[in-house]
Tab-separated table of N, CA and C and ligand atoms in Angstrom:
chain	number	residue	atom	x	y	z
A	1	UNK	N	66.468	41.909	-192.144
A	1	UNK	CA	66.945	40.785	-190.778
A	1	UNK	C	68.191	41.568	-189.342
A	2	UNK	N	67.779	40.954	-187.914
A	2	UNK	CA	68.515	41.256	-187.087
A	2	UNK	C	69.643	40.646	-186.724
A	3	UNK	N	70.951	41.334	-186.768
A	3	UNK	CA	71.715	40.695	-186.194
A	3	UNK	C	72.085	40.296	-184.833
A	4	UNK	N	73.044	39.045	-184.727
A	4	UNK	CA	73.819	39.122	-183.381
A	4	UNK	C	73.467	40.098	-182.544
A	5	UNK	N	74.395	41.145	-182.791
A	5	UNK	CA	74.725	41.811	-182.379
A	5	UNK	C	73.357	42.899	-181.840
A	6	UNK	N	72.628	42.782	-182.765
A	6	UNK	CA	71.577	44.190	-182.063
A	6	UNK	C	70.939	42.903	-181.270
A	7	UNK	N	70.222	42.198	-181.202
A	7	UNK	CA	69.735	40.860	-180.309
A	7	UNK	C	70.270	40.580	-179.390
A	8	UNK	N	71.807	40.940	-179.098
A	8	UNK	CA	72.163	41.267	-177.658
A	8	UNK	C	71.873	42.015	-177.230
A	9	UNK	N	71.840	43.068	-177.615
A	9	UNK	CA	72.095	44.368	-177.670
A	9	UNK	C	70.463	44.587	-176.421
A	10	UNK	N	69.445	44.236	-177.470
A	10	UNK	CA	68.650	44.583	-176.552
A	10	UNK	C	68.175	43.840	-175.737
A	11	UNK	N	68.798	42.568	-175.695
A	11	UNK	CA	68.400	41.754	-174.046
A	11	UNK	C	69.060	42.344	-173.408
A	12	UNK	N	70.150	43.129	-173.487
A	12	UNK	CA	70.856	43.719	-172.318
A	12	UNK	C	70.280	45.311	-171.785
A	13	UNK	N	69.725	45.836	-172.743
A	13	UNK	CA	69.065	46.912	-171.974
A	13	UNK	C	67.666	47.190	-172.547
A	14	UNK	N	66.564	47.369	-172.167
A	14	UNK	CA	65.367	47.119	-173.193
A	14	UNK	C	65.015	48.780	-173.353
A	15	UNK	N	63.973	48.457	-174.125
A	15	UNK	CA	63.207	49.888	-175.150
A	15	UNK	C	62.569	50.639	-173.538
A	16	UNK	N	62.473	51.761	-173.661
A	16	UNK	CA	62.057	52.626	-172.860
A	16	UNK	C	60.841	52.912	-173.348
A	17	UNK	N	59.822	53.743	-172.950
A	17	UNK	CA	58.358	54.408	-173.012
A	17	UNK	C	58.843	55.420	-173.628
A	18	UNK	N	59.075	55.887	-172.631
A	18	UNK	CA	59.110	58.048	-173.103
A	18	UNK	C	60.884	58.128	-172.434
A	19	UNK	N	61.510	59.212	-172.901
A	19	UNK	CA	62.570	59.600	-172.642
A	19	UNK	C	63.983	60.181	-173.700
A	20	UNK	N	64.895	59.920	-173.246
A	20	UNK	CA	65.732	59.520	-174.105
A	20	UNK	C	66.766	59.147	-174.015
A	21	UNK	N	67.457	58.637	-175.459
A	21	UNK	CA	68.238	57.323	-175.312
A	21	UNK	C	69.745	58.559	-176.059
A	22	UNK	N	70.291	58.188	-175.155
A	22	UNK	CA	72.144	58.986	-175.830
A	22	UNK	C	72.802	57.467	-176.153
A	23	UNK	N	72.847	57.361	-177.442
A	23	UNK	CA	73.344	56.133	-178.305
A	23	UNK	C	75.107	55.960	-179.292
A	24	UNK	N	75.734	55.500	-179.326
A	24	UNK	CA	77.054	55.456	-179.846
A	24	UNK	C	78.001	56.263	-179.114
A	25	UNK	N	77.975	55.884	-178.159
A	25	UNK	CA	78.722	56.873	-177.088
A	25	UNK	C	79.844	55.880	-177.294
A	26	UNK	N	81.402	56.521	-177.398
A	26	UNK	CA	82.320	55.779	-177.661
A	26	UNK	C	82.548	54.804	-176.043
A	27	UNK	N	82.726	53.305	-176.404
A	27	UNK	CA	82.970	52.772	-175.140
A	27	UNK	C	84.041	53.404	-173.716
A	28	UNK	N	83.089	53.140	-172.697
A	28	UNK	CA	83.365	54.132	-171.757
A	28	UNK	C	83.094	54.967	-170.492
A	29	UNK	N	82.467	55.670	-172.304
A	29	UNK	CA	81.730	57.242	-172.453
A	29	UNK	C	80.699	57.499	-171.289
A	30	UNK	N	79.712	56.482	-171.109
A	30	UNK	CA	78.593	56.435	-170.389
A	30	UNK	C	78.951	57.098	-168.538
A	31	UNK	N	78.971	56.562	-167.974
A	31	UNK	CA	79.649	57.370	-167.015
A	31	UNK	C	79.953	58.863	-167.078
A	32	UNK	N	80.553	59.309	-167.556
A	32	UNK	CA	80.682	60.506	-167.830
A	32	UNK	C	79.584	61.432	-168.297
A	33	UNK	N	78.786	60.578	-169.538
A	33	UNK	CA	77.560	60.962	-169.654
A	33	UNK	C	76.972	61.085	-168.589
A	34	UNK	N	76.725	60.715	-167.565
A	34	UNK	CA	75.607	60.686	-166.500
A	34	UNK	C	76.234	61.711	-165.743
A	35	UNK	N	77.732	61.701	-165.672
A	35	UNK	CA	78.136	63.029	-164.692
A	35	UNK	C	77.352	64.363	-165.600
A	36	UNK	N	77.339	64.178	-166.613
A	36	UNK	CA	77.428	66.037	-167.548
A	36	UNK	C	75.670	65.702	-167.036
A	37	UNK	N	74.833	64.744	-166.608
A	37	UNK	CA	73.283	64.830	-166.752
A	37	UNK	C	73.425	65.075	-165.366
A	38	UNK	N	74.025	65.466	-164.582
A	38	UNK	CA	73.496	65.151	-162.951
A	38	UNK	C	72.966	64.481	-162.456
A	39	UNK	N	73.514	63.007	-163.043
A	39	UNK	CA	72.524	62.124	-162.557
A	39	UNK	C	73.783	60.961	-161.572
A	40	UNK	N	73.889	60.880	-160.628
A	40	UNK	CA	74.465	60.202	-159.649
A	40	UNK	C	73.767	59.577	-158.855
A	41	UNK	N	72.667	58.673	-159.190
A	41	UNK	CA	71.955	57.637	-158.356
A	41	UNK	C	71.157	58.630	-157.167
A	42	UNK	N	71.200	59.691	-156.694
A	42	UNK	CA	70.596	59.976	-155.710
A	42	UNK	C	69.358	60.894	-156.167
A	43	UNK	N	69.227	60.964	-157.593
A	43	UNK	CA	67.874	61.871	-158.423
A	43	UNK	C	67.064	61.818	-158.366
A	44	UNK	N	66.601	60.300	-158.454
A	44	UNK	CA	65.430	59.164	-158.600
A	44	UNK	C	65.552	59.410	-160.111
A	45	UNK	N	66.199	59.727	-160.957
A	45	UNK	CA	65.732	59.724	-162.642
A	45	UNK	C	66.115	57.889	-162.775
A	46	UNK	N	65.013	57.486	-163.736
A	46	UNK	CA	65.199	56.257	-163.979
A	46	UNK	C	65.856	55.489	-164.941
A	47	UNK	N	67.212	55.447	-164.951
A	47	UNK	CA	68.253	55.127	-165.887
A	47	UNK	C	68.942	53.640	-166.519
A	48	UNK	N	68.678	53.663	-167.374
A	48	UNK	CA	69.661	52.375	-168.199
A	48	UNK	C	70.572	52.243	-168.675
A	49	UNK	N	71.600	51.574	-168.500
A	49	UNK	CA	72.917	51.952	-169.047
A	49	UNK	C	73.663	50.581	-169.653
A	50	UNK	N	74.242	51.005	-171.187
A	50	UNK	CA	75.366	49.882	-171.180
A	50	UNK	C	76.365	50.177	-171.460
A	51	UNK	N	76.754	49.391	-170.915
A	51	UNK	CA	78.631	49.908	-171.140
A	51	UNK	C	79.656	48.880	-172.044
A	52	UNK	N	80.106	49.417	-173.139
A	52	UNK	CA	81.009	48.350	-174.219
A	52	UNK	C	80.350	47.040	-174.564
A	53	UNK	N	78.727	47.992	-175.171
A	53	UNK	CA	77.813	46.508	-175.798
A	53	UNK	C	78.361	46.841	-177.450
A	54	UNK	N	78.204	45.427	-177.786
A	54	UNK	CA	78.530	45.139	-178.903
A	54	UNK	C	78.016	46.429	-180.194
A	55	UNK	N	78.841	46.962	-181.060
A	55	UNK	CA	78.002	48.095	-182.069
A	55	UNK	C	78.428	47.751	-183.080
A	56	UNK	N	77.863	47.604	-184.802
A	56	UNK	CA	78.675	47.707	-186.090
A	56	UNK	C	79.284	48.631	-186.307
A	57	UNK	N	78.996	49.712	-185.954
A	57	UNK	CA	79.960	51.288	-186.303
A	57	UNK	C	80.857	51.396	-185.603
A	58	UNK	N	81.103	51.077	-183.974
A	58	UNK	CA	81.789	51.633	-183.265
A	58	UNK	C	83.129	50.166	-182.716
A	59	UNK	N	82.431	48.946	-182.990
A	59	UNK	CA	82.738	47.830	-182.548
A	59	UNK	C	82.442	47.840	-180.702
A	60	UNK	N	82.684	48.861	-179.695
A	60	UNK	CA	81.957	48.924	-178.612
A	60	UNK	C	81.523	50.141	-178.621
A	61	UNK	N	80.338	50.065	-177.882
A	61	UNK	CA	79.424	51.465	-177.606
A	61	UNK	C	79.004	51.300	-176.129
A	62	UNK	N	78.735	52.648	-175.740
A	62	UNK	CA	78.004	52.829	-174.908
A	62	UNK	C	76.743	53.263	-174.718
A	63	UNK	N	75.809	53.430	-174.012
A	63	UNK	CA	74.043	53.762	-174.404
A	63	UNK	C	73.563	54.134	-172.611
A	64	UNK	N	72.770	55.378	-173.267
A	64	UNK	CA	72.349	55.514	-171.882
A	64	UNK	C	70.957	55.988	-171.810
A	65	UNK	N	70.425	55.416	-171.387
A	65	UNK	CA	68.654	56.160	-171.472
A	65	UNK	C	67.976	56.535	-170.156
A	66	UNK	N	67.571	57.750	-170.622
A	66	UNK	CA	67.035	58.432	-169.648
A	66	UNK	C	65.324	58.662	-169.381
A	67	UNK	N	64.855	58.007	-168.852
A	67	UNK	CA	63.008	58.277	-168.911
A	67	UNK	C	62.705	59.538	-168.487
A	68	UNK	N	61.440	59.540	-169.156
A	68	UNK	CA	61.242	60.671	-169.118
A	68	UNK	C	61.554	62.043	-168.540
A	69	UNK	N	62.941	62.147	-169.875
A	69	UNK	CA	63.536	63.628	-169.666
A	69	UNK	C	63.893	63.925	-170.738
A	70	UNK	N	64.020	65.302	-171.392
A	70	UNK	CA	64.647	65.672	-172.523
A	70	UNK	C	65.722	66.377	-172.571
A	71	UNK	N	66.708	66.710	-173.129
A	71	UNK	CA	67.881	67.195	-172.734
A	71	UNK	C	68.109	68.987	-173.136
A	72	UNK	N	68.791	69.367	-172.416
A	72	UNK	CA	69.147	70.459	-172.959
A	72	UNK	C	70.045	70.948	-173.910
A	73	UNK	N	69.857	72.169	-174.892
A	73	UNK	CA	70.997	71.974	-175.702
A	73	UNK	C	72.195	71.669	-175.081
A	74	UNK	N	72.824	73.190	-174.347
A	74	UNK	CA	74.487	72.593	-173.394
A	74	UNK	C	74.052	71.376	-172.893
A	75	UNK	N	73.212	71.031	-172.142
A	75	UNK	CA	73.637	69.090	-172.104
A	75	UNK	C	74.156	68.906	-173.430
A	76	UNK	N	73.848	68.665	-174.159
A	76	UNK	CA	73.733	67.942	-175.495
A	76	UNK	C	75.247	68.689	-176.430
A	77	UNK	N	74.890	69.707	-176.155
A	77	UNK	CA	77.074	70.538	-176.712
A	77	UNK	C	77.727	69.773	-175.614
A	78	UNK	N	77.703	69.651	-173.905
A	78	UNK	CA	79.100	69.429	-173.621
A	78	UNK	C	79.432	67.612	-174.115
A	79	UNK	N	77.702	67.127	-173.997
A	79	UNK	CA	78.038	65.490	-174.617
A	79	UNK	C	78.998	65.227	-175.818
A	80	UNK	N	78.623	66.420	-176.952
A	80	UNK	CA	79.431	66.516	-178.105
A	80	UNK	C	80.919	66.451	-177.872
A	81	UNK	N	81.036	66.830	-176.959
A	81	UNK	CA	83.101	67.479	-176.596
A	81	UNK	C	83.040	65.768	-175.971
A	82	UNK	N	82.781	64.759	-175.584
A	82	UNK	CA	83.101	63.521	-174.862
A	82	UNK	C	82.885	62.532	-175.580
A	83	UNK	N	81.734	62.970	-176.689
A	83	UNK	CA	81.461	61.602	-177.565
A	83	UNK	C	80.457	62.039	-178.996
A	84	UNK	N	81.728	62.400	-179.686
A	84	UNK	CA	81.625	63.011	-180.485
A	84	UNK	C	80.427	62.043	-181.991
A	85	UNK	N	80.400	61.223	-181.500
A	85	UNK	CA	79.693	59.878	-182.463
A	85	UNK	C	78.298	59.422	-181.886
A	86	UNK	N	77.691	60.654	-181.112
A	86	UNK	CA	76.884	59.960	-179.987
A	86	UNK	C	75.617	60.561	-180.973
A	87	UNK	N	74.619	59.532	-180.779
A	87	UNK	CA	72.993	59.967	-181.223
A	87	UNK	C	72.034	60.195	-179.820
A	88	UNK	N	71.062	61.581	-180.574
A	88	UNK	CA	70.468	62.122	-179.570
A	88	UNK	C	68.876	61.403	-180.270
A	89	UNK	N	68.486	60.230	-179.490
A	89	UNK	CA	66.921	59.680	-179.572
A	89	UNK	C	66.185	59.947	-178.744
A	90	UNK	N	65.138	60.776	-178.868
A	90	UNK	CA	63.659	61.346	-178.567
A	90	UNK	C	62.711	60.180	-178.530
A	91	UNK	N	62.348	59.374	-177.441
A	91	UNK	CA	61.404	58.245	-177.918
A	91	UNK	C	60.068	58.883	-176.490
A	92	UNK	N	59.161	59.028	-177.684
A	92	UNK	CA	57.522	58.841	-177.269
A	92	UNK	C	56.767	57.869	-177.201
A	93	UNK	N	55.725	57.041	-176.308
A	93	UNK	CA	55.299	56.271	-177.014
A	93	UNK	C	55.886	55.358	-177.371
A	94	UNK	N	57.380	54.786	-177.198
A	94	UNK	CA	57.914	53.642	-177.148
A	94	UNK	C	58.359	54.010	-178.665
A	95	UNK	N	58.356	54.685	-179.623
A	95	UNK	CA	58.927	55.375	-180.975
A	95	UNK	C	59.621	56.255	-180.764
A	96	UNK	N	60.848	56.126	-181.528
A	96	UNK	CA	61.943	57.327	-181.832
A	96	UNK	C	61.453	58.549	-182.196
A	97	UNK	N	60.973	59.251	-182.135
A	97	UNK	CA	60.095	60.700	-182.644
A	97	UNK	C	61.276	61.716	-183.480
A	98	UNK	N	62.628	61.686	-182.864
A	98	UNK	CA	63.669	62.530	-183.296
A	98	UNK	C	64.686	61.758	-182.922
A	99	UNK	N	65.510	61.753	-183.836
A	99	UNK	CA	67.300	61.508	-183.803
A	99	UNK	C	67.880	62.419	-184.511
A	100	UNK	N	68.955	62.713	-183.406
A	100	UNK	CA	70.385	63.487	-184.286
A	100	UNK	C	71.263	63.651	-183.453
A	101	UNK	N	72.384	63.614	-184.640
A	101	UNK	CA	73.915	63.030	-184.306
A	101	UNK	C	74.324	64.494	-183.332
A	102	UNK	N	74.795	64.416	-182.294
A	102	UNK	CA	75.680	65.826	-181.888
A	102	UNK	C	76.585	66.306	-182.939
A	103	UNK	N	76.260	67.974	-182.485
A	103	UNK	CA	76.933	68.562	-183.539
A	103	UNK	C	78.224	69.089	-182.382
A	104	UNK	N	79.822	69.285	-182.668
A	104	UNK	CA	80.480	70.084	-181.909
A	104	UNK	C	79.780	71.600	-182.082
A	105	UNK	N	79.996	72.109	-181.036
A	105	UNK	CA	79.671	73.797	-181.231
A	105	UNK	C	80.796	73.938	-181.261
A	106	UNK	N	81.193	75.805	-181.839
A	106	UNK	CA	82.179	76.312	-181.974
A	106	UNK	C	83.074	76.844	-180.599
A	107	UNK	N	81.746	76.904	-179.796
A	107	UNK	CA	82.040	77.598	-178.391
A	107	UNK	C	81.372	77.263	-177.186
A	108	UNK	N	82.200	76.681	-176.179
A	108	UNK	CA	81.142	76.193	-175.180
A	108	UNK	C	81.147	77.164	-173.452
A	109	UNK	N	80.082	77.936	-173.291
A	109	UNK	CA	80.389	78.763	-171.961
A	109	UNK	C	79.899	78.648	-170.861
A	110	UNK	N	80.806	78.806	-170.026
A	110	UNK	CA	79.901	78.414	-168.026
A	110	UNK	C	79.982	76.824	-168.163
A	111	UNK	N	80.524	75.627	-169.009
A	111	UNK	CA	80.709	74.763	-168.829
A	111	UNK	C	82.026	73.494	-168.493
A	112	UNK	N	82.741	74.305	-168.296
A	112	UNK	CA	84.254	73.832	-168.255
A	112	UNK	C	84.918	74.900	-167.400
A	113	UNK	N	86.205	74.324	-166.620
A	113	UNK	CA	86.692	75.344	-166.022
A	113	UNK	C	88.138	75.309	-166.334
A	114	UNK	N	88.709	76.577	-166.439
A	114	UNK	CA	89.916	76.430	-166.531
A	114	UNK	C	90.613	75.954	-165.684
A	115	UNK	N	91.818	75.129	-166.180
A	115	UNK	CA	92.794	74.363	-165.413
A	115	UNK	C	93.625	75.130	-165.196
A	116	UNK	N	94.186	76.142	-165.583
A	116	UNK	CA	94.985	77.558	-165.319
A	116	UNK	C	93.964	78.062	-164.163
A	117	UNK	N	95.093	78.085	-162.449
A	117	UNK	CA	94.522	78.764	-161.728
A	117	UNK	C	95.014	80.298	-161.798
A	118	UNK	N	95.668	80.666	-162.909
A	118	UNK	CA	95.656	82.459	-162.559
A	118	UNK	C	94.738	83.203	-163.786
A	119	UNK	N	94.017	82.268	-164.419
A	119	UNK	CA	93.029	82.484	-165.464
A	119	UNK	C	92.093	83.314	-164.867
A	120	UNK	N	92.094	84.445	-165.714
A	120	UNK	CA	90.285	85.469	-165.635
A	120	UNK	C	89.425	84.906	-165.008
A	121	UNK	N	89.317	83.807	-165.010
A	121	UNK	CA	87.812	83.249	-165.025
A	121	UNK	C	88.538	82.013	-164.007
A	122	UNK	N	89.648	82.666	-163.248
A	122	UNK	CA	89.329	81.627	-161.713
A	122	UNK	C	89.433	82.425	-160.646
A	123	UNK	N	89.662	83.776	-160.788
A	123	UNK	CA	89.719	85.104	-160.352
A	123	UNK	C	88.539	85.715	-159.238
A	124	UNK	N	88.390	85.957	-157.871
A	124	UNK	CA	87.795	86.571	-157.434
A	124	UNK	C	86.941	86.687	-157.508
A	125	UNK	N	86.508	87.544	-158.741
A	125	UNK	CA	85.373	87.753	-159.192
A	125	UNK	C	85.671	87.451	-160.547
A	126	UNK	N	85.046	85.644	-160.770
A	126	UNK	CA	85.138	85.180	-162.298
A	126	UNK	C	84.818	85.816	-163.317
A	127	UNK	N	84.708	85.890	-164.063
A	127	UNK	CA	84.065	85.706	-165.644
A	127	UNK	C	84.004	84.450	-165.982
A	128	UNK	N	82.682	84.515	-166.595
A	128	UNK	CA	82.090	82.987	-167.103
A	128	UNK	C	83.258	82.476	-168.246
A	129	UNK	N	83.507	81.369	-167.906
A	129	UNK	CA	84.564	80.696	-168.638
A	129	UNK	C	84.007	80.241	-170.233
A	130	UNK	N	85.101	80.552	-171.298
A	130	UNK	CA	84.574	80.397	-172.319
A	130	UNK	C	85.960	79.377	-173.416
A	131	UNK	N	85.430	78.481	-173.653
A	131	UNK	CA	86.061	77.883	-174.609
A	131	UNK	C	86.139	77.519	-176.166
A	132	UNK	N	86.783	77.559	-176.814
A	132	UNK	CA	86.873	77.707	-178.419
A	132	UNK	C	87.094	76.212	-178.306
A	133	UNK	N	86.283	75.380	-179.254
A	133	UNK	CA	86.518	73.573	-179.285
A	133	UNK	C	87.195	73.259	-180.600
A	134	UNK	N	88.408	72.521	-180.313
A	134	UNK	CA	89.194	72.238	-181.479
A	134	UNK	C	88.629	70.730	-181.220
A	135	UNK	N	90.020	70.356	-183.056
A	135	UNK	CA	89.431	69.151	-183.440
A	135	UNK	C	89.662	67.872	-182.089
A	136	UNK	N	90.386	68.570	-181.232
A	136	UNK	CA	91.136	67.529	-180.212
A	136	UNK	C	91.051	67.713	-179.180
A	137	UNK	N	89.807	68.923	-178.797
A	137	UNK	CA	90.089	69.597	-177.004
A	137	UNK	C	89.746	70.815	-177.619
A	138	UNK	N	89.704	71.251	-176.032
A	138	UNK	CA	89.009	72.779	-175.955
A	138	UNK	C	90.130	73.736	-175.981
A	139	UNK	N	89.930	74.896	-176.042
A	139	UNK	CA	91.422	75.970	-176.073
A	139	UNK	C	90.746	77.118	-175.103
A	140	UNK	N	90.846	77.699	-174.295
A	140	UNK	CA	90.240	78.585	-173.073
A	140	UNK	C	90.381	80.068	-173.686
A	141	UNK	N	89.562	80.845	-174.221
A	141	UNK	CA	90.070	82.094	-174.860
A	141	UNK	C	90.397	82.767	-174.230
A	142	UNK	N	90.568	82.961	-173.124
A	142	UNK	CA	90.981	83.880	-172.351
A	142	UNK	C	92.478	83.762	-172.051
A	143	UNK	N	92.777	82.593	-171.839
A	143	UNK	CA	94.515	82.266	-171.402
A	143	UNK	C	95.285	81.645	-172.252
A	144	UNK	N	94.361	80.759	-173.482
A	144	UNK	CA	94.951	79.977	-174.066
A	144	UNK	C	95.300	78.547	-174.443
A	145	UNK	N	95.178	78.414	-172.635
A	145	UNK	CA	95.460	76.937	-172.051
A	145	UNK	C	94.621	76.076	-172.571
A	146	UNK	N	95.335	74.822	-172.994
A	146	UNK	CA	94.440	73.915	-174.197
A	146	UNK	C	94.381	72.568	-173.017
A	147	UNK	N	92.469	71.988	-173.041
A	147	UNK	CA	92.644	71.071	-172.401
A	147	UNK	C	92.528	70.093	-173.497
A	148	UNK	N	93.489	68.803	-173.436
A	148	UNK	CA	93.082	67.499	-174.828
A	148	UNK	C	92.308	66.099	-173.935
A	149	UNK	N	93.192	65.975	-172.946
A	149	UNK	CA	93.147	64.693	-172.190
A	149	UNK	C	91.765	65.289	-170.835
A	150	UNK	N	91.193	64.098	-170.729
A	150	UNK	CA	90.508	63.911	-169.416
A	150	UNK	C	89.495	64.958	-169.131
A	151	UNK	N	88.959	65.681	-170.355
A	151	UNK	CA	88.396	66.820	-170.280
A	151	UNK	C	86.895	66.796	-169.340
A	152	UNK	N	86.707	65.715	-169.015
A	152	UNK	CA	85.713	65.758	-167.990
A	152	UNK	C	85.657	65.917	-166.391
A	153	UNK	N	87.232	66.071	-165.963
A	153	UNK	CA	87.418	66.502	-165.209
A	153	UNK	C	87.157	67.904	-164.770
A	154	UNK	N	86.702	68.543	-165.775
A	154	UNK	CA	86.770	70.362	-165.559
A	154	UNK	C	85.399	70.503	-166.370
A	155	UNK	N	84.607	69.396	-165.975
A	155	UNK	CA	83.163	70.164	-166.687
A	155	UNK	C	82.418	70.610	-165.362
A	156	UNK	N	81.559	71.417	-165.249
A	156	UNK	CA	81.320	72.855	-164.293
A	156	UNK	C	79.425	73.086	-164.556
A	157	UNK	N	78.859	71.748	-164.601
A	157	UNK	CA	77.578	71.865	-165.206
A	157	UNK	C	76.845	71.760	-163.900
B	201	LIG	N1	65.623	52.852	-178.249
B	201	LIG	C1	64.410	52.473	-176.890
B	201	LIG	N2	63.135	52.498	-176.506
B	201	LIG	C2	62.691	52.622	-177.673
B	201	LIG	C3	63.286	52.967	-178.908
B	201	LIG	C4	64.309	52.901	-179.091
B	201	LIG	O1	65.628	52.492	-175.949
B	201	LIG	N3	61.182	52.578	-176.995
B	201	LIG	C5	66.858	52.491	-178.291
B	201	LIG	C6	67.230	51.254	-178.949
B	201	LIG	O2	67.836	50.371	-178.187
B	201	LIG	C7	68.345	52.394	-179.754
B	201	LIG	C8	68.208	53.515	-179.649
B	201	LIG	O3	66.724	54.061	-178.932
B	201	LIG	O4	69.606	52.396	-178.807
B	201	LIG	C9	67.827	54.051	-181.309
B	201	LIG	O5	66.533	52.981	-181.555
B	201	LIG	P1	66.253	53.070	-183.186
B	201	LIG	O6	66.670	54.067	-184.170
B	201	LIG	O7	64.937	52.393	-184.012
B	201	LIG	O8	67.799	52.431	-183.548
B	201	LIG	P2	68.589	52.075	-184.634
B	201	LIG	O9	67.705	52.145	-185.910
B	201	LIG	O10	69.265	50.767	-184.759
B	201	LIG	O11	69.500	53.362	-184.402
B	201	LIG	P3	70.928	53.810	-185.363
B	201	LIG	O12	70.641	53.679	-186.695
B	201	LIG	O13	70.742	55.464	-185.095
B	201	LIG	O14	71.879	53.083	-184.835
B	202	LIG	ZN1	91.991	80.145	-169.004
């Protein structure tokens, strides 16, 4: 049996034929997911977004559906930092052919910029940024600066 929340949800954001559904993003995270994917409206990508839709598991969730695109591992790694409960669904001919929970990587390289302006990663000939992933944020492996809040502001992909 389909419950009322599911019916609501389906009415709000329709199914896609081919592409990727990023599901179970915490409420409000959809815009950050779009930023991570470089989607700003000028790219021509066909995208549907549900924000704060009812969810059994999260209470409220965001959903992002990107047609005709699969995500790189790097993109999924960055999404995991801001949406640890997210599910990545690959859809082909209307069927979900792959579904996986995001996994937080041990480190992320070249995707976040260090907020410390004296960090070696911000030097004139910068080295690639590298952050250790913590339970509640990330730590620059070069200068030990920890970023917990507003990670999205430091995304550099
Ligand atoms: N979806 C879609 N287009 C399709 C198939 C699925 O947009 N052709 C979306 C669904 O709306 C849902 C997500 O992809 O947001 C996962 O679909 P499915 O596995 O069918 O849903 P659930 O069983 O509810 O998934 P979960 O158990 O991960 O919550
Ligand atoms: Zn640093």
